Each structure stands twice: as structure tokens, then as C-alpha cells.
mmCIF file of C-alpha atoms in Angstrom:
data_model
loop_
_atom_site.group_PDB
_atom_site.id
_atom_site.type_symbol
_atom_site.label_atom_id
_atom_site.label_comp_id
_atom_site.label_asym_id
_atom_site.label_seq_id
_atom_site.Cartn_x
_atom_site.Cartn_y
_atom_site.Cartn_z
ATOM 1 C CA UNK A 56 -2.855 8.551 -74.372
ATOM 2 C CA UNK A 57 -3.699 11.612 -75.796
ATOM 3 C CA UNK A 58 -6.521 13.805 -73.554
ATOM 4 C CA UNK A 59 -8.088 17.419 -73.949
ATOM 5 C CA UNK A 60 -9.212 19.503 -70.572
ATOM 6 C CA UNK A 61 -9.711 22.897 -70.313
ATOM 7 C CA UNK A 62 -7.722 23.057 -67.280
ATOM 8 C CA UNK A 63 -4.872 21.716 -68.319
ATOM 9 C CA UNK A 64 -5.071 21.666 -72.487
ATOM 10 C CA UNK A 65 -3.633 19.275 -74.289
ATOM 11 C CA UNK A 66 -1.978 16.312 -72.384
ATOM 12 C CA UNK A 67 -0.107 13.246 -73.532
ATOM 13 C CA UNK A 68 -0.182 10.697 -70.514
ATOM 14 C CA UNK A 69 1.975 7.850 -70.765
ATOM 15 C CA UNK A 70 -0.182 4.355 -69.640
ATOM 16 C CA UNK A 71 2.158 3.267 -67.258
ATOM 17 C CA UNK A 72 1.582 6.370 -65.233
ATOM 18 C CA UNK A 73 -2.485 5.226 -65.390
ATOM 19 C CA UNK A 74 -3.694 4.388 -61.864
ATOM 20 C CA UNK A 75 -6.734 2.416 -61.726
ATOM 21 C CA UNK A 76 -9.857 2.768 -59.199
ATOM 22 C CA UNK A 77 -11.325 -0.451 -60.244
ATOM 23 C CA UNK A 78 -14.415 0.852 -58.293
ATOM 24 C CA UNK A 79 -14.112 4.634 -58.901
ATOM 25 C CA UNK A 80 -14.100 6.569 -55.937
ATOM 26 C CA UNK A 81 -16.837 6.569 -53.529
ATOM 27 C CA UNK A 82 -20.416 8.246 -54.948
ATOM 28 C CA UNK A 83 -18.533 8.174 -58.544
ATOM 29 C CA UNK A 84 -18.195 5.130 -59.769
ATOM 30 C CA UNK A 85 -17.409 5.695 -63.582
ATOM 31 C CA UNK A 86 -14.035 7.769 -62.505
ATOM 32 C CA UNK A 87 -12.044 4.631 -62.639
ATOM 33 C CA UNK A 88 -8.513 6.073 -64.359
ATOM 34 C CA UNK A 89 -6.675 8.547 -63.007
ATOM 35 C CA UNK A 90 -2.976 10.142 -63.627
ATOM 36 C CA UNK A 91 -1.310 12.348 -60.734
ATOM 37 C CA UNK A 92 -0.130 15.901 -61.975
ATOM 38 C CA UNK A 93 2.635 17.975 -60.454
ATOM 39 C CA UNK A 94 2.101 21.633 -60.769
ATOM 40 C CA UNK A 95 4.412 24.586 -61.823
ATOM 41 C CA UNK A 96 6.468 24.789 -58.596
ATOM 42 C CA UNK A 97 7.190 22.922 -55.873
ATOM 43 C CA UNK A 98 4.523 21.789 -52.897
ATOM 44 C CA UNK A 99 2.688 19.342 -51.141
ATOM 45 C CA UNK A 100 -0.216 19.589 -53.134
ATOM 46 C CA UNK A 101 -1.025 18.309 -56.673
ATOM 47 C CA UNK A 102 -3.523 17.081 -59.163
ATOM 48 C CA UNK A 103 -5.266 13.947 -59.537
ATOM 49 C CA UNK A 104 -6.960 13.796 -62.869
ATOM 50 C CA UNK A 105 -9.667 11.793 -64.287
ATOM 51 C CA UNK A 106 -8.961 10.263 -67.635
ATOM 52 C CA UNK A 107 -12.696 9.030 -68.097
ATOM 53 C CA UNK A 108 -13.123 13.164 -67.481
ATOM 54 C CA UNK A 109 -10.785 14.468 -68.023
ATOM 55 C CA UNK A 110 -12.553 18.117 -67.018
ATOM 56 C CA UNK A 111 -12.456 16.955 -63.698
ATOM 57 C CA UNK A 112 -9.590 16.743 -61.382
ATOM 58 C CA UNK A 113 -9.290 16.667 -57.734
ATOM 59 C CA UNK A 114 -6.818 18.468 -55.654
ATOM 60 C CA UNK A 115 -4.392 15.753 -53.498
ATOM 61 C CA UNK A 116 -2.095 16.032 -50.352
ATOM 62 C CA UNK A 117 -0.521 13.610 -48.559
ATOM 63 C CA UNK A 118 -2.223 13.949 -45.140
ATOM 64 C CA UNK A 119 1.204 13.421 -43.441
ATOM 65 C CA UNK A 120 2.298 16.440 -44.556
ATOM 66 C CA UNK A 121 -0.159 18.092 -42.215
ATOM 67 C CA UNK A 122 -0.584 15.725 -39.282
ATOM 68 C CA UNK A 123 2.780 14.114 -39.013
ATOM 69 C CA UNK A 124 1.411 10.873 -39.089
ATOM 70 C CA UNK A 125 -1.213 8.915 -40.600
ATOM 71 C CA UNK A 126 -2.389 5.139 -40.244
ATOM 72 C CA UNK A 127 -5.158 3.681 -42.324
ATOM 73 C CA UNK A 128 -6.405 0.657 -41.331
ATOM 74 C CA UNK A 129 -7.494 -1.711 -44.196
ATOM 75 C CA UNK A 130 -9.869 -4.256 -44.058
ATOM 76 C CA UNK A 131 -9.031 -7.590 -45.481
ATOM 77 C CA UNK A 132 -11.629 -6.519 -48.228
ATOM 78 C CA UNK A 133 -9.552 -3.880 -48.961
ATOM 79 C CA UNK A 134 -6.173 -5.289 -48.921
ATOM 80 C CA UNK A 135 -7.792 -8.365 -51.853
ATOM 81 C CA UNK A 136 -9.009 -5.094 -53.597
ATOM 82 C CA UNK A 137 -5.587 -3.319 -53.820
ATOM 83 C CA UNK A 138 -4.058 -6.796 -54.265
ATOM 84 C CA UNK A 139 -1.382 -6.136 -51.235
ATOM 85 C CA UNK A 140 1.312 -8.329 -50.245
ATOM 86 C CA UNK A 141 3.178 -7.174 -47.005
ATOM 87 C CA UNK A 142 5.969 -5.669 -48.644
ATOM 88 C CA UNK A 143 4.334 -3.885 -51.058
ATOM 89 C CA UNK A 144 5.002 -0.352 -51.998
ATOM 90 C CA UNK A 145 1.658 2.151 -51.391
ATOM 91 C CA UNK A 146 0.981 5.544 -51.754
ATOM 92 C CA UNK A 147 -1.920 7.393 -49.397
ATOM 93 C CA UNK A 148 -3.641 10.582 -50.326
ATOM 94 C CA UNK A 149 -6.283 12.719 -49.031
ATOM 95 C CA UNK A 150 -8.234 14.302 -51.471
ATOM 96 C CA UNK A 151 -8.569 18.288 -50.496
ATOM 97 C CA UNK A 152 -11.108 21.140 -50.983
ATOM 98 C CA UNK A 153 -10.003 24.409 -51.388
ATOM 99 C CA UNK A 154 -12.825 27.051 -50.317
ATOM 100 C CA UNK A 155 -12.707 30.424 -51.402
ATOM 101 C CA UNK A 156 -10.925 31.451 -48.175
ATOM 102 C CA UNK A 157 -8.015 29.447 -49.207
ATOM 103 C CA UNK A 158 -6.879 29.053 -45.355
ATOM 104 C CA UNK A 159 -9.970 27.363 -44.893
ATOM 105 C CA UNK A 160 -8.892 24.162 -47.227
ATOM 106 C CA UNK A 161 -9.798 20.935 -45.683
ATOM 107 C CA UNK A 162 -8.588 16.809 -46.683
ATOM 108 C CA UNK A 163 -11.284 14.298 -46.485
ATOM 109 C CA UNK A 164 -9.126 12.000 -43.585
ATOM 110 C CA UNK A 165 -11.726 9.873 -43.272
ATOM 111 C CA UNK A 166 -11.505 8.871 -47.086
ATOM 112 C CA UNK A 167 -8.124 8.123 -48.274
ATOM 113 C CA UNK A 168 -7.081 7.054 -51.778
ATOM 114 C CA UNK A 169 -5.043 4.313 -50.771
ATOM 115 C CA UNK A 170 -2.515 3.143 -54.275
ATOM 116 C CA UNK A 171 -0.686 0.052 -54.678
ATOM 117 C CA UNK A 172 2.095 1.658 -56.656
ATOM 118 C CA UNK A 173 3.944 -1.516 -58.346
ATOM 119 C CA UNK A 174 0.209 -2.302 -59.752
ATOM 120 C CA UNK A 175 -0.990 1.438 -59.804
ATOM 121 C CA UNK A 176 -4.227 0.007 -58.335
ATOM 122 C CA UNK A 177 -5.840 2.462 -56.236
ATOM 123 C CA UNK A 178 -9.204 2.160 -53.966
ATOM 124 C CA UNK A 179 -10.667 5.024 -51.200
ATOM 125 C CA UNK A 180 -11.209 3.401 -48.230
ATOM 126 C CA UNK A 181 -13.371 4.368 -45.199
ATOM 127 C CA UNK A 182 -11.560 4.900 -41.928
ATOM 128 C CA UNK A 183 -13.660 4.465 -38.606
ATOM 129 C CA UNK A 184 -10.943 6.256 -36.708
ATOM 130 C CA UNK A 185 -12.658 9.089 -34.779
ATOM 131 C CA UNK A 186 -9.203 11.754 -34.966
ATOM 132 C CA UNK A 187 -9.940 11.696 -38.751
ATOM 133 C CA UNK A 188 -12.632 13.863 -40.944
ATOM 134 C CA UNK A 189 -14.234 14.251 -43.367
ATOM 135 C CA UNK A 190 -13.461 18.082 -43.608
ATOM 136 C CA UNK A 191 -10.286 18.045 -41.769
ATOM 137 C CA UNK A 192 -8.890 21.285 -41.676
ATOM 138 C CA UNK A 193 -5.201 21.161 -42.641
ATOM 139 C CA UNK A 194 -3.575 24.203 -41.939
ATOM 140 C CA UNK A 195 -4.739 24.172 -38.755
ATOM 141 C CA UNK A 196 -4.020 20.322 -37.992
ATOM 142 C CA UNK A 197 -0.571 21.602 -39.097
ATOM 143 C CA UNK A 198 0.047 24.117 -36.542
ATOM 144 C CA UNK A 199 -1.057 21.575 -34.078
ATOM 145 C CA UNK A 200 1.329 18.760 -35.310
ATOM 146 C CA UNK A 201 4.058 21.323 -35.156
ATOM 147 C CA UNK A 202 6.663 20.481 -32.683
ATOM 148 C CA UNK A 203 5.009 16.078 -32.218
ATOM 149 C CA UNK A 204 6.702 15.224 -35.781
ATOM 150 C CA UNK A 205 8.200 16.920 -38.349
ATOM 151 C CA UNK A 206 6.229 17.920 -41.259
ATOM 152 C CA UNK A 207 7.425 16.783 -44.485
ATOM 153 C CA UNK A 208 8.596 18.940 -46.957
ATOM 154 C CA UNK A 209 7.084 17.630 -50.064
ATOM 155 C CA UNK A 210 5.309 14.882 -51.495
ATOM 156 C CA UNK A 211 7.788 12.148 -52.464
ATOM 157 C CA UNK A 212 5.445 9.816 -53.105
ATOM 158 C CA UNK A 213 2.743 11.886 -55.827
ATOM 159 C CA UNK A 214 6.672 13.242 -57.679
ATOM 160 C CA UNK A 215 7.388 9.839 -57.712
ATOM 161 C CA UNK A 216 4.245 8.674 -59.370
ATOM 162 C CA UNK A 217 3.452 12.146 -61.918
ATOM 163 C CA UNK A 218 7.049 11.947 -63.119
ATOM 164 C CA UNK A 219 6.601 11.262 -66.452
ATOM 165 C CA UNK A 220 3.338 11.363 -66.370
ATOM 166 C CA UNK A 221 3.176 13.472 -69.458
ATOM 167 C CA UNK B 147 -36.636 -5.180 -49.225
ATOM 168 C CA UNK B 148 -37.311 -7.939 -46.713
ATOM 169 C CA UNK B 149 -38.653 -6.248 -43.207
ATOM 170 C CA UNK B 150 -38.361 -8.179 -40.050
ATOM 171 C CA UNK B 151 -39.384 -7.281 -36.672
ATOM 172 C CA UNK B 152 -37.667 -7.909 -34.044
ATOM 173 C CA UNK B 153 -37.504 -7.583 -30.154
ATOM 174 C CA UNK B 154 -34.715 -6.378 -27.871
ATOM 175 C CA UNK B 155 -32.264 -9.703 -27.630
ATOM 176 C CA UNK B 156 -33.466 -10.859 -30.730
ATOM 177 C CA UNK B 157 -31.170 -11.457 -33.801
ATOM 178 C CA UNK B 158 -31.052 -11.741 -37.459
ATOM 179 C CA UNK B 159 -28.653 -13.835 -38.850
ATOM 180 C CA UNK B 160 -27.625 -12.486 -42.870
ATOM 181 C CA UNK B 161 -25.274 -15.478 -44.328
ATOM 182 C CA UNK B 162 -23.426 -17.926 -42.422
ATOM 183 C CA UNK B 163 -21.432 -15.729 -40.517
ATOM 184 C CA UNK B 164 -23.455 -12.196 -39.867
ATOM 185 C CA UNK B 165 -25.572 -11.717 -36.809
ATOM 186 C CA UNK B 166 -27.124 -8.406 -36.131
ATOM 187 C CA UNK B 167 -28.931 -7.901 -32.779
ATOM 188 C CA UNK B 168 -30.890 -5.805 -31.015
ATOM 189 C CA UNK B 169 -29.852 -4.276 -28.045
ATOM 190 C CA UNK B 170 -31.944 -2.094 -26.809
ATOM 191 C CA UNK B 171 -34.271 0.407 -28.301
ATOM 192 C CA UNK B 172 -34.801 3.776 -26.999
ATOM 193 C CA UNK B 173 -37.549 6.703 -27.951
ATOM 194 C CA UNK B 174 -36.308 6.847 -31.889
ATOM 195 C CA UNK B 175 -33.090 4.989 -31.923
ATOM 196 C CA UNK B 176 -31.920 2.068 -32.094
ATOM 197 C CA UNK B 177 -28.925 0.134 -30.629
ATOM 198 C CA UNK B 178 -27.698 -2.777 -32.868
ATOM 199 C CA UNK B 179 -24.935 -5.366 -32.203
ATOM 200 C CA UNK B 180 -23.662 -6.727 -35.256
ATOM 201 C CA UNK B 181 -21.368 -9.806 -35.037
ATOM 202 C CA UNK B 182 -19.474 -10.434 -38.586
ATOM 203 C CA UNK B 183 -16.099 -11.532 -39.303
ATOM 204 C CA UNK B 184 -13.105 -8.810 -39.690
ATOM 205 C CA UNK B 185 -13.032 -8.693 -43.205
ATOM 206 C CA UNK B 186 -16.462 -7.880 -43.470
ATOM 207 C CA UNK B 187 -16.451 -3.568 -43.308
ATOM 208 C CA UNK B 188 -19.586 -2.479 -41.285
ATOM 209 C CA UNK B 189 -20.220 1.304 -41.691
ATOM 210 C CA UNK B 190 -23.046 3.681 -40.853
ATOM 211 C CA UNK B 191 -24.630 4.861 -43.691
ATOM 212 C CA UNK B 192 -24.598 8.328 -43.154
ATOM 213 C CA UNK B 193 -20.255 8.034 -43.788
ATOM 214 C CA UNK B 194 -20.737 6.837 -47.212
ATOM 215 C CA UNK B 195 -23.127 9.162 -47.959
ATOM 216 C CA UNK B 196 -20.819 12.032 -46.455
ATOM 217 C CA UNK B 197 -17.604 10.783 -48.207
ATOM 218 C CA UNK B 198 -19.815 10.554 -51.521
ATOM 219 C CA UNK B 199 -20.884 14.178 -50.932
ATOM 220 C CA UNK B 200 -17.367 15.140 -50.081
ATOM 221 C CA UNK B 201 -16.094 13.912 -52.957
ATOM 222 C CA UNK B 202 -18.269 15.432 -55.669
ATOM 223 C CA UNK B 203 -17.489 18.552 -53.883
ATOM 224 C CA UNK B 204 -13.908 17.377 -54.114
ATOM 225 C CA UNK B 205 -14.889 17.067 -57.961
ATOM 226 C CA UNK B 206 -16.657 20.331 -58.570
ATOM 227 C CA UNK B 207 -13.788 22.771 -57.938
ATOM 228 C CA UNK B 208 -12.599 25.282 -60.083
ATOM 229 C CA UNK B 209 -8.846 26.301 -61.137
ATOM 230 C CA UNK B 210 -7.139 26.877 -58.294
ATOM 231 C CA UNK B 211 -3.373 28.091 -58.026
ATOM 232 C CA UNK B 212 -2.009 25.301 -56.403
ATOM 233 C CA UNK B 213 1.909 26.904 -56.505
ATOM 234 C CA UNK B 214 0.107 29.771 -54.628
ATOM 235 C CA UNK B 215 -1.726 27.801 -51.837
ATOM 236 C CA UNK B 216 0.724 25.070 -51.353
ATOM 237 C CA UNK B 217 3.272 28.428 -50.296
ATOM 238 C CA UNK B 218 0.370 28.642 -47.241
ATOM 239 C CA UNK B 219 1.843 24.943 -46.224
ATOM 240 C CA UNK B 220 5.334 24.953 -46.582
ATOM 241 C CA UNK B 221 4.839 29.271 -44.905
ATOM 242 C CA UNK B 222 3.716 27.408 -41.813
ATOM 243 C CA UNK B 223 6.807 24.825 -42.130
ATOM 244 C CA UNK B 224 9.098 27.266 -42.034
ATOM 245 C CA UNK B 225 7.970 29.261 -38.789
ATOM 246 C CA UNK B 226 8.773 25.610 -36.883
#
């Protein structure tokens, strides 16, 4: 699928690298499609964007890269939605806002993108969990994960999935 | 929208499975039990309404380097 962005000119994405928010994400509903970006370099964060609009793309991280470890609990709703089995392969993601202070960059922990990855179905999910927020400031949840559990290097998970994305 | 009223100990029942109660009720607020099955997700409004915010903000960003600030991450990694 050919798509034109001013970020990012002119992109071929191949459809098998199309993940689908059946819903869209939470307060944008008509952002269903999506296709993970890797950037020049390497990192733990990356691009998520929209392929309804395709001017917009969010900034992901996977949130254990900052807090060593992260459980989201899915309803059974949730689980129908994302069509899980128990063995099934998923990808989590935090979606992140970069201020201008760029140490000040926060994940939304409370709202993950959750992806089944052999369907590339994805849905955000609402955790009740009070240790997770909405503005959840990473580089400082990383210095205080430091020494608990390593931090992981990179992103295995969004390489996996952008590979070939274009 | 259907308006009930209702007195401390009393319920509403929403479905065959869903009963919300009221448990006590203090100055302005409002304590409410709500009994539903586990695959039924109860959440305060005000979270969707945050996440919803947070994610148009999420939406509205500009180009940012990410090469450049993911170096701020993997900096802190390597001072372990």
C-alpha cells in the first residue's frame, strides 16, 4: 500500500505488516490501521503510524524497557477482542509523549496497545493497576528500576513487527 | 437517560447479571458497589476520558528525533 506523510514521504507498506485496531484507539475511533516504523538508528523507541492518517503517528516504547517489568491484566472482553488463545504470541506498547524538555517524556502505562501478533490485531486496554499512569515518566521510572531487573536493550518485539514494513 | 433514585442499601439491577448499589452517600459523593461478572470492565469515567485526552496528545506531536532521544534511554542503561 502506497501512503504519502509529510513526516515520513513516500512509503510503500506491505499489508501483512498492517495491524488492525478494530476499535481505534481510545477517544479516536477512525485510527483503525496502523504499521510500526523503526527509525534511523537503533533504540527503544519507534513509530506507530496511522494508515487512515497517515500525518499522524504516535511515538511507541515498550514499557519494559523502562520499568523492568510490566503485567497487563486483560479482561475476558479483551482477550475475545484480540482473539487470544493461551499460547499466543503478543506484543505490548505504551504509547509516549515527548515534551519539549525531552527528559520530561512520559508512556501512558495505564493505556497499553496490547497486539496479537500472528493476527496483527491490536486493542488499548485500560489497566486499573494503581503503579501505572497515565503520564508515567520514563526516564525516571528507569533510574528507579535500575538494579530490580535489567533493562532491555532494545525493542525485539516493534523490530520484529516494522521489519519489512516498507 | 433513565434517572432513578435511590436510597443507601438500595440497588439497581442493569441486565441479568449487573447490580449497582448504594453504599453510602456522603456531602457530594457517592459510594457505589457494583456487582457484575469478571468479564464485564467497570471503569470510572474520568480514565477514559484521561486516556482519550492522552492520546490525542499522543497524536498531536511534532517531528521528533527519535535516534536522538532514544540515546537518553539506552545513556541511562549504560551507567548500570
Amino acid at each position: 500500500m502506497k501512503l504519502s506523510s509529510q513526516r515520513f514521504g513516500e512509503l510503500q507498506i506491505r499489508e501483512e505488516k498492517i495491524i488492525t485496531f478494530p476499535e481505534g484507539l481510545i477517544g479516536l475511533p477512525d485510527l483503525k490501521r496502523f504499521a510500526i516504523l523503526e527509525h534511523d538508528g537503533d533504540g527503544p523507541l519507534n513509530w506507530l503510524l496511522s494508515i487512515d492518517e497517515p500525518e499522524i503517528a504516535f511515538i511507541i516504547i515498550d514499557p519494559t524497557v523502562f520499568l523492568g517489568e510490566y503485567k497487563v491484566e486483560l479482561s475476558k472482553v479483551d482477550v475475545e477482542k484480540l482473539q487470544l488463545e493461551d499460547d499466543t504470541e503478543t506484543a505490548i506498547f505504551t504509547l509516549v509523549v515527548i515534551p519539549e524538555n525531552p527528559e520530561e517524556m512520559t508512556a501512558n502505562t495505564k493505556g497499553p496497545l496490547v497486539i496479537n501478533v500472528p493476527a496483527m490485531l491490536g486493542h488499548q486496554v485500560i489497566q486499573d493497576n494503581p503503579a501505572y499512569q497515565i503520564k508515567h515518566r520514563i526516564l525516571r521510572a528507569q533510574a528507579s528500576a535500575k538494579g530490580k531487573q535489567p533493562a532491555k536493550k532494545s525493542q525485539p518485539q516493534a523490530k520484529q513487527l516494522a521489519r519489512a514494513a516498507l | 437517560m433513565l434517572v432513578l433514585t435511590r436510597k443507601i442499601d438500595e440497588s439497581i439491577i442493569i441486565g441479568d447479571n449487573i447490580k449497582i448499589t448504594v453504599v453510602d452517600v456522603r456531602n457530594d459523593q457517592v459510594k457505589l458497589g457494583i456487582d457484575a461478572p469478571r468479564e464485564i470492565p467497570v471503569h470510572r469515567e474520568e480514565i477514559y476520558l484521561e486516556i482519550q485526552e492522552e492520546n490525542r496528545r499522543a497524536a498531536a506531536q511534532r517531528m521528533a528525533d527519535l535516534g536522538e532521544i532514544s540515546k537518553l534511554l539506552s545513556n541511562k542503561e549504560n551507567d548500570q
